[in-house]
Amino acid sequence: MKYAIFDKKGLPKAFYSPDVHSNIPDNAIEITDEQWREFINNQGRRAWDFKTKQVIDITNKVWDNKNKQWRDKTEQEIISEKKTQLLNQLNSYTTSYILQHYPDIKQKSDLADKEFYTTLLINKLSLTADEIANKVYNASANILSGISTLQDEVEKLSKDKDGNEITFDWNGQTVSTKLPWEQLIKVGVRTGWVQLVKQKYYEIKRQIEDMSSLKELEKFNLGDIEFPEFPKF
């Protein structure tokens, strides 16, 4: 035997056992051990019916404030709830996919590299930040779309219109621009990949939002999503 205190909806707020508690509140309701286990094993999915003095399953029910009782959810309410559940799962799944391949620490490292090499090229080649950003964007887009390779894009950016390698002075040594461009393009490709994954996320999100039946929603499987593969260099 146990005792319980319920709110106005019949949801348990506290449990008491005569074997453990010496002072049990006067408003506590006596319940059986079996009923107590039903609440413990199904938290948030069971409520107390004050009329029948029984535990009821509220998994597919909603509280009716007007009539002060639990009622069955309408089909539209179940669909809306399922959509919200799937959208939350999709958001978590997408975030996990990105961080699995492109951890937060690597993203921060890339931002630092981007700032360093952009500043270097601005100072050594007299390029503006916008000019560098546009060159890196175009190169990254070409690589992500399969038009060219990292090596091809680095070669293009590190040579002048006559095909001569562009260099600059670094502590008295002549240094090629290949390394700065390569690092910037790699960062651009990785951040571009993130945007492609997010595009896929929004595409799937719209599909879920457009679903109109419970059958469609239950058929949906996150494991069937084909996100873009992470670029490997």
mmCIF file of C-alpha atoms in Angstrom:
data_model
loop_
_atom_site.group_PDB
_atom_site.id
_atom_site.type_symbol
_atom_site.label_atom_id
_atom_site.label_comp_id
_atom_site.label_asym_id
_atom_site.label_seq_id
_atom_site.Cartn_x
_atom_site.Cartn_y
_atom_site.Cartn_z
ATOM 1 C CA MET A 1 0.000 0.000 0.000
ATOM 2 C CA LYS A 2 1.136 3.527 -0.849
ATOM 3 C CA TYR A 3 -0.267 7.056 -0.653
ATOM 4 C CA ALA A 4 -0.173 9.772 -3.287
ATOM 5 C CA ILE A 5 -0.989 13.429 -3.727
ATOM 6 C CA PHE A 6 -2.360 14.432 -7.130
ATOM 7 C CA ASP A 7 -2.945 17.764 -8.825
ATOM 8 C CA LYS A 8 -6.358 18.716 -10.250
ATOM 9 C CA LYS A 9 -5.603 16.751 -13.431
ATOM 10 C CA GLY A 10 -4.816 13.596 -11.504
ATOM 11 C CA LEU A 11 -1.091 13.818 -12.172
ATOM 12 C CA PRO A 12 1.004 12.587 -9.232
ATOM 13 C CA LYS A 13 2.945 15.190 -7.256
ATOM 14 C CA ALA A 14 4.292 13.019 -4.439
ATOM 15 C CA PHE A 15 4.207 9.438 -3.155
ATOM 16 C CA TYR A 16 4.380 8.193 0.426
ATOM 17 C CA SER A 17 4.990 4.785 1.948
ATOM 18 C CA PRO A 18 3.974 3.904 5.528
ATOM 19 C CA ASP A 19 7.212 1.914 5.738
ATOM 20 C CA VAL A 20 9.286 5.015 5.109
ATOM 21 C CA HIS A 21 7.220 8.074 6.024
ATOM 22 C CA SER A 22 5.910 8.616 9.537
ATOM 23 C CA ASN A 23 3.928 11.739 8.627
ATOM 24 C CA ILE A 24 1.641 11.269 5.652
ATOM 25 C CA PRO A 25 -0.453 14.330 4.598
ATOM 26 C CA ASP A 26 -4.180 14.116 5.297
ATOM 27 C CA ASN A 27 -5.047 14.842 1.664
ATOM 28 C CA ALA A 28 -2.961 11.909 0.400
ATOM 29 C CA ILE A 29 -4.980 9.218 -1.407
ATOM 30 C CA GLU A 30 -4.429 5.547 -0.726
ATOM 31 C CA ILE A 31 -3.308 3.533 -3.759
ATOM 32 C CA THR A 32 -2.182 -0.041 -4.218
ATOM 33 C CA ASP A 33 1.421 -1.073 -4.804
ATOM 34 C CA GLU A 34 0.431 -2.098 -8.310
ATOM 35 C CA GLN A 35 -1.044 1.345 -9.028
ATOM 36 C CA TRP A 36 2.085 2.978 -7.624
ATOM 37 C CA ARG A 37 4.287 0.887 -9.938
ATOM 38 C CA GLU A 38 2.033 1.862 -12.866
ATOM 39 C CA PHE A 39 2.817 5.526 -12.176
ATOM 40 C CA ILE A 40 6.537 4.929 -11.638
ATOM 41 C CA ASN A 41 6.952 2.876 -14.823
ATOM 42 C CA ASN A 42 4.930 5.276 -16.990
ATOM 43 C CA GLN A 43 5.838 8.730 -15.778
ATOM 44 C CA GLY A 44 3.936 11.458 -17.602
ATOM 45 C CA ARG A 45 1.669 8.888 -19.251
ATOM 46 C CA ARG A 46 -0.620 7.963 -16.355
ATOM 47 C CA ALA A 47 -3.143 9.921 -14.271
ATOM 48 C CA TRP A 48 -5.540 9.265 -11.404
ATOM 49 C CA ASP A 49 -9.275 9.138 -12.086
ATOM 50 C CA PHE A 50 -10.892 10.592 -8.959
ATOM 51 C CA LYS A 51 -14.302 9.112 -9.894
ATOM 52 C CA THR A 52 -13.294 5.515 -10.588
ATOM 53 C CA LYS A 53 -10.256 5.591 -8.294
ATOM 54 C CA GLN A 54 -8.252 3.940 -11.067
ATOM 55 C CA VAL A 55 -5.072 4.723 -12.965
ATOM 56 C CA ILE A 56 -5.775 5.803 -16.545
ATOM 57 C CA ASP A 57 -3.515 5.856 -19.594
ATOM 58 C CA ILE A 58 -3.250 9.452 -20.906
ATOM 59 C CA THR A 59 -0.715 8.759 -23.661
ATOM 60 C CA ASN A 60 -3.205 9.780 -26.358
ATOM 61 C CA LYS A 61 -5.337 12.061 -24.221
ATOM 62 C CA VAL A 62 -5.400 15.776 -23.548
ATOM 63 C CA TRP A 63 -6.766 17.716 -20.591
ATOM 64 C CA ASP A 64 -10.099 19.422 -21.286
ATOM 65 C CA ASN A 65 -10.132 22.580 -19.166
ATOM 66 C CA LYS A 66 -13.792 23.229 -19.862
ATOM 67 C CA ASN A 67 -15.063 19.846 -18.691
ATOM 68 C CA LYS A 68 -12.231 19.267 -16.221
ATOM 69 C CA GLN A 69 -11.382 15.817 -17.532
ATOM 70 C CA TRP A 70 -9.076 13.916 -19.853
ATOM 71 C CA ARG A 71 -10.375 13.358 -23.376
ATOM 72 C CA ASP A 72 -9.039 11.478 -26.394
ATOM 73 C CA LYS A 73 -6.839 13.559 -28.656
ATOM 74 C CA THR A 74 -8.281 14.366 -32.049
ATOM 75 C CA GLU A 75 -6.508 12.979 -35.095
ATOM 76 C CA GLN A 76 -5.262 16.470 -35.927
ATOM 77 C CA GLU A 77 -3.835 16.897 -32.425
ATOM 78 C CA ILE A 78 -2.011 13.573 -32.711
ATOM 79 C CA ILE A 79 -0.644 14.568 -36.131
ATOM 80 C CA SER A 80 0.511 17.946 -34.819
ATOM 81 C CA GLU A 81 2.194 16.316 -31.834
ATOM 82 C CA LYS A 82 3.909 13.738 -34.042
ATOM 83 C CA LYS A 83 5.158 16.471 -36.367
ATOM 84 C CA THR A 84 6.652 18.393 -33.469
ATOM 85 C CA GLN A 85 8.335 15.210 -32.228
ATOM 86 C CA LEU A 86 9.804 14.429 -35.671
ATOM 87 C CA LEU A 87 10.984 18.007 -36.210
ATOM 88 C CA ASN A 88 12.781 17.984 -32.873
ATOM 89 C CA GLN A 89 14.377 14.655 -33.733
ATOM 90 C CA LEU A 90 15.394 15.973 -37.162
ATOM 91 C CA ASN A 91 17.028 19.012 -35.590
ATOM 92 C CA SER A 92 18.999 16.871 -33.130
ATOM 93 C CA TYR A 93 19.925 14.355 -35.843
ATOM 94 C CA THR A 94 21.211 17.095 -38.163
ATOM 95 C CA THR A 95 23.224 18.802 -35.436
ATOM 96 C CA SER A 96 24.766 15.475 -34.404
ATOM 97 C CA TYR A 97 25.654 14.668 -38.021
ATOM 98 C CA ILE A 98 27.456 17.993 -38.470
ATOM 99 C CA LEU A 99 29.366 17.788 -35.185
ATOM 100 C CA GLN A 100 30.293 14.152 -35.793
ATOM 101 C CA HIS A 101 32.197 15.141 -38.937
ATOM 102 C CA TYR A 102 33.045 18.747 -38.128
ATOM 103 C CA PRO A 103 33.494 19.088 -34.337
ATOM 104 C CA ASP A 104 33.019 22.442 -32.668
ATOM 105 C CA ILE A 105 36.720 22.642 -31.770
ATOM 106 C CA LYS A 106 37.655 22.227 -35.452
ATOM 107 C CA GLN A 107 35.132 24.878 -36.483
ATOM 108 C CA LYS A 108 36.718 27.325 -34.033
ATOM 109 C CA SER A 109 40.176 26.402 -35.310
ATOM 110 C CA ASP A 110 39.032 27.043 -38.876
ATOM 111 C CA LEU A 111 37.723 30.484 -37.925
ATOM 112 C CA ALA A 112 41.126 31.346 -36.448
ATOM 113 C CA ASP A 113 42.896 30.073 -39.583
ATOM 114 C CA LYS A 114 40.530 32.039 -41.807
ATOM 115 C CA GLU A 115 41.265 35.262 -39.921
ATOM 116 C CA PHE A 116 45.022 34.682 -39.924
ATOM 117 C CA TYR A 117 45.416 33.796 -43.608
ATOM 118 C CA THR A 118 42.964 36.457 -44.772
ATOM 119 C CA THR A 119 44.939 39.110 -42.892
ATOM 120 C CA LEU A 120 48.169 37.718 -44.341
ATOM 121 C CA LEU A 121 46.932 37.941 -47.933
ATOM 122 C CA ILE A 122 45.498 41.412 -47.363
ATOM 123 C CA ASN A 123 48.895 42.641 -46.173
ATOM 124 C CA LYS A 124 51.056 40.781 -48.679
ATOM 125 C CA LEU A 125 48.957 40.918 -51.855
ATOM 126 C CA SER A 126 47.043 44.166 -51.297
ATOM 127 C CA LEU A 127 43.745 42.333 -51.705
ATOM 128 C CA THR A 128 40.608 43.358 -49.837
ATOM 129 C CA ALA A 129 38.772 40.994 -47.495
ATOM 130 C CA ASP A 130 35.821 40.925 -49.907
ATOM 131 C CA GLU A 131 38.037 40.022 -52.850
ATOM 132 C CA ILE A 132 39.582 37.158 -50.898
ATOM 133 C CA ALA A 133 36.187 35.965 -49.683
ATOM 134 C CA ASN A 134 34.790 35.935 -53.236
ATOM 135 C CA LYS A 135 37.758 33.992 -54.601
ATOM 136 C CA VAL A 136 37.508 31.423 -51.787
ATOM 137 C CA TYR A 137 33.746 31.131 -52.196
ATOM 138 C CA ASN A 138 33.990 30.434 -55.928
ATOM 139 C CA ALA A 139 36.806 27.925 -55.438
ATOM 140 C CA SER A 140 34.919 26.137 -52.653
ATOM 141 C CA ALA A 141 31.731 26.021 -54.720
ATOM 142 C CA ASN A 142 33.611 24.471 -57.642
ATOM 143 C CA ILE A 143 35.071 21.776 -55.379
ATOM 144 C CA LEU A 144 31.768 20.979 -53.644
ATOM 145 C CA SER A 145 29.977 20.711 -56.983
ATOM 146 C CA GLY A 146 32.666 18.410 -58.378
ATOM 147 C CA ILE A 147 33.774 20.815 -61.092
ATOM 148 C CA SER A 148 37.372 20.902 -59.897
ATOM 149 C CA THR A 149 39.705 19.714 -57.155
ATOM 150 C CA LEU A 150 41.449 21.451 -54.280
ATOM 151 C CA GLN A 151 44.759 21.217 -56.105
ATOM 152 C CA ASP A 152 43.293 22.818 -59.249
ATOM 153 C CA GLU A 153 41.810 25.730 -57.336
ATOM 154 C CA VAL A 154 44.983 26.364 -55.343
ATOM 155 C CA GLU A 155 47.001 26.388 -58.573
ATOM 156 C CA LYS A 156 44.638 28.945 -60.138
ATOM 157 C CA LEU A 157 44.741 31.332 -57.203
ATOM 158 C CA SER A 158 48.483 31.074 -56.589
ATOM 159 C CA LYS A 159 49.470 32.053 -60.134
ATOM 160 C CA ASP A 160 49.127 35.296 -62.043
ATOM 161 C CA LYS A 161 47.518 35.709 -65.469
ATOM 162 C CA ASP A 162 50.793 34.740 -67.155
ATOM 163 C CA GLY A 163 51.056 31.508 -65.196
ATOM 164 C CA ASN A 164 53.803 32.696 -62.889
ATOM 165 C CA GLU A 165 53.662 31.685 -59.251
ATOM 166 C CA ILE A 166 52.668 34.517 -56.926
ATOM 167 C CA THR A 167 55.010 34.904 -53.959
ATOM 168 C CA PHE A 168 55.610 37.273 -51.074
ATOM 169 C CA ASP A 169 58.391 38.037 -48.617
ATOM 170 C CA TRP A 170 58.187 36.367 -45.211
ATOM 171 C CA ASN A 171 61.016 37.205 -42.815
ATOM 172 C CA GLY A 172 63.474 37.564 -45.651
ATOM 173 C CA GLN A 173 62.344 34.431 -47.480
ATOM 174 C CA THR A 174 60.324 34.146 -50.678
ATOM 175 C CA VAL A 175 57.137 32.244 -49.917
ATOM 176 C CA SER A 176 54.441 30.922 -52.252
ATOM 177 C CA THR A 177 50.797 31.883 -51.731
ATOM 178 C CA LYS A 178 49.773 28.241 -52.124
ATOM 179 C CA LEU A 179 49.567 27.494 -48.397
ATOM 180 C CA PRO A 180 47.360 30.499 -47.479
ATOM 181 C CA TRP A 181 44.989 29.814 -50.378
ATOM 182 C CA GLU A 182 44.888 26.098 -49.621
ATOM 183 C CA GLN A 183 43.997 26.682 -45.978
ATOM 184 C CA LEU A 184 41.362 29.273 -46.821
ATOM 185 C CA ILE A 185 39.784 27.039 -49.459
ATOM 186 C CA LYS A 186 39.689 24.076 -47.073
ATOM 187 C CA VAL A 187 37.856 26.230 -44.524
ATOM 188 C CA GLY A 188 35.530 27.444 -47.269
ATOM 189 C CA VAL A 189 34.741 23.908 -48.388
ATOM 190 C CA ARG A 190 34.013 22.730 -44.851
ATOM 191 C CA THR A 191 31.761 25.688 -44.069
ATOM 192 C CA GLY A 192 30.121 25.273 -47.473
ATOM 193 C CA TRP A 193 29.444 21.632 -46.604
ATOM 194 C CA VAL A 194 27.675 22.749 -43.420
ATOM 195 C CA GLN A 195 25.400 24.963 -45.511
ATOM 196 C CA LEU A 196 24.601 22.057 -47.850
ATOM 197 C CA VAL A 197 23.666 19.892 -44.859
ATOM 198 C CA LYS A 198 21.429 22.683 -43.562
ATOM 199 C CA GLN A 199 19.797 23.018 -46.980
ATOM 200 C CA LYS A 200 18.978 19.309 -46.823
ATOM 201 C CA TYR A 201 17.641 19.813 -43.294
ATOM 202 C CA TYR A 202 15.231 22.542 -44.436
ATOM 203 C CA GLU A 203 14.144 20.397 -47.377
ATOM 204 C CA ILE A 204 13.248 17.492 -45.060
ATOM 205 C CA LYS A 205 11.688 19.913 -42.558
ATOM 206 C CA ARG A 206 9.298 21.189 -45.237
ATOM 207 C CA GLN A 207 8.421 17.612 -46.200
ATOM 208 C CA ILE A 208 7.470 16.800 -42.603
ATOM 209 C CA GLU A 209 5.466 20.016 -42.234
ATOM 210 C CA ASP A 210 3.545 19.185 -45.432
ATOM 211 C CA MET A 211 2.592 15.687 -44.273
ATOM 212 C CA SER A 212 -1.142 15.461 -43.593
ATOM 213 C CA SER A 213 -1.657 11.933 -42.280
ATOM 214 C CA LEU A 214 -0.404 9.948 -39.314
ATOM 215 C CA LYS A 215 0.508 7.121 -41.697
ATOM 216 C CA GLU A 216 2.955 9.377 -43.564
ATOM 217 C CA LEU A 217 4.528 10.578 -40.323
ATOM 218 C CA GLU A 218 4.921 7.081 -38.887
ATOM 219 C CA LYS A 219 6.492 5.887 -42.133
ATOM 220 C CA PHE A 220 9.152 8.607 -41.998
ATOM 221 C CA ASN A 221 12.597 7.351 -40.928
ATOM 222 C CA LEU A 222 15.492 9.650 -40.058
ATOM 223 C CA GLY A 223 17.908 6.910 -41.092
ATOM 224 C CA ASP A 224 16.740 7.279 -44.714
ATOM 225 C CA ILE A 225 18.069 10.842 -44.962
ATOM 226 C CA GLU A 226 21.090 11.130 -47.262
ATOM 227 C CA PHE A 227 23.103 14.107 -46.079
ATOM 228 C CA PRO A 228 26.046 15.343 -48.203
ATOM 229 C CA GLU A 229 29.273 13.500 -47.427
ATOM 230 C CA PHE A 230 31.913 15.405 -45.504
ATOM 231 C CA PRO A 231 34.739 16.569 -47.814
ATOM 232 C CA LYS A 232 38.020 14.734 -47.399
ATOM 233 C CA PHE A 233 41.371 16.220 -48.341
#
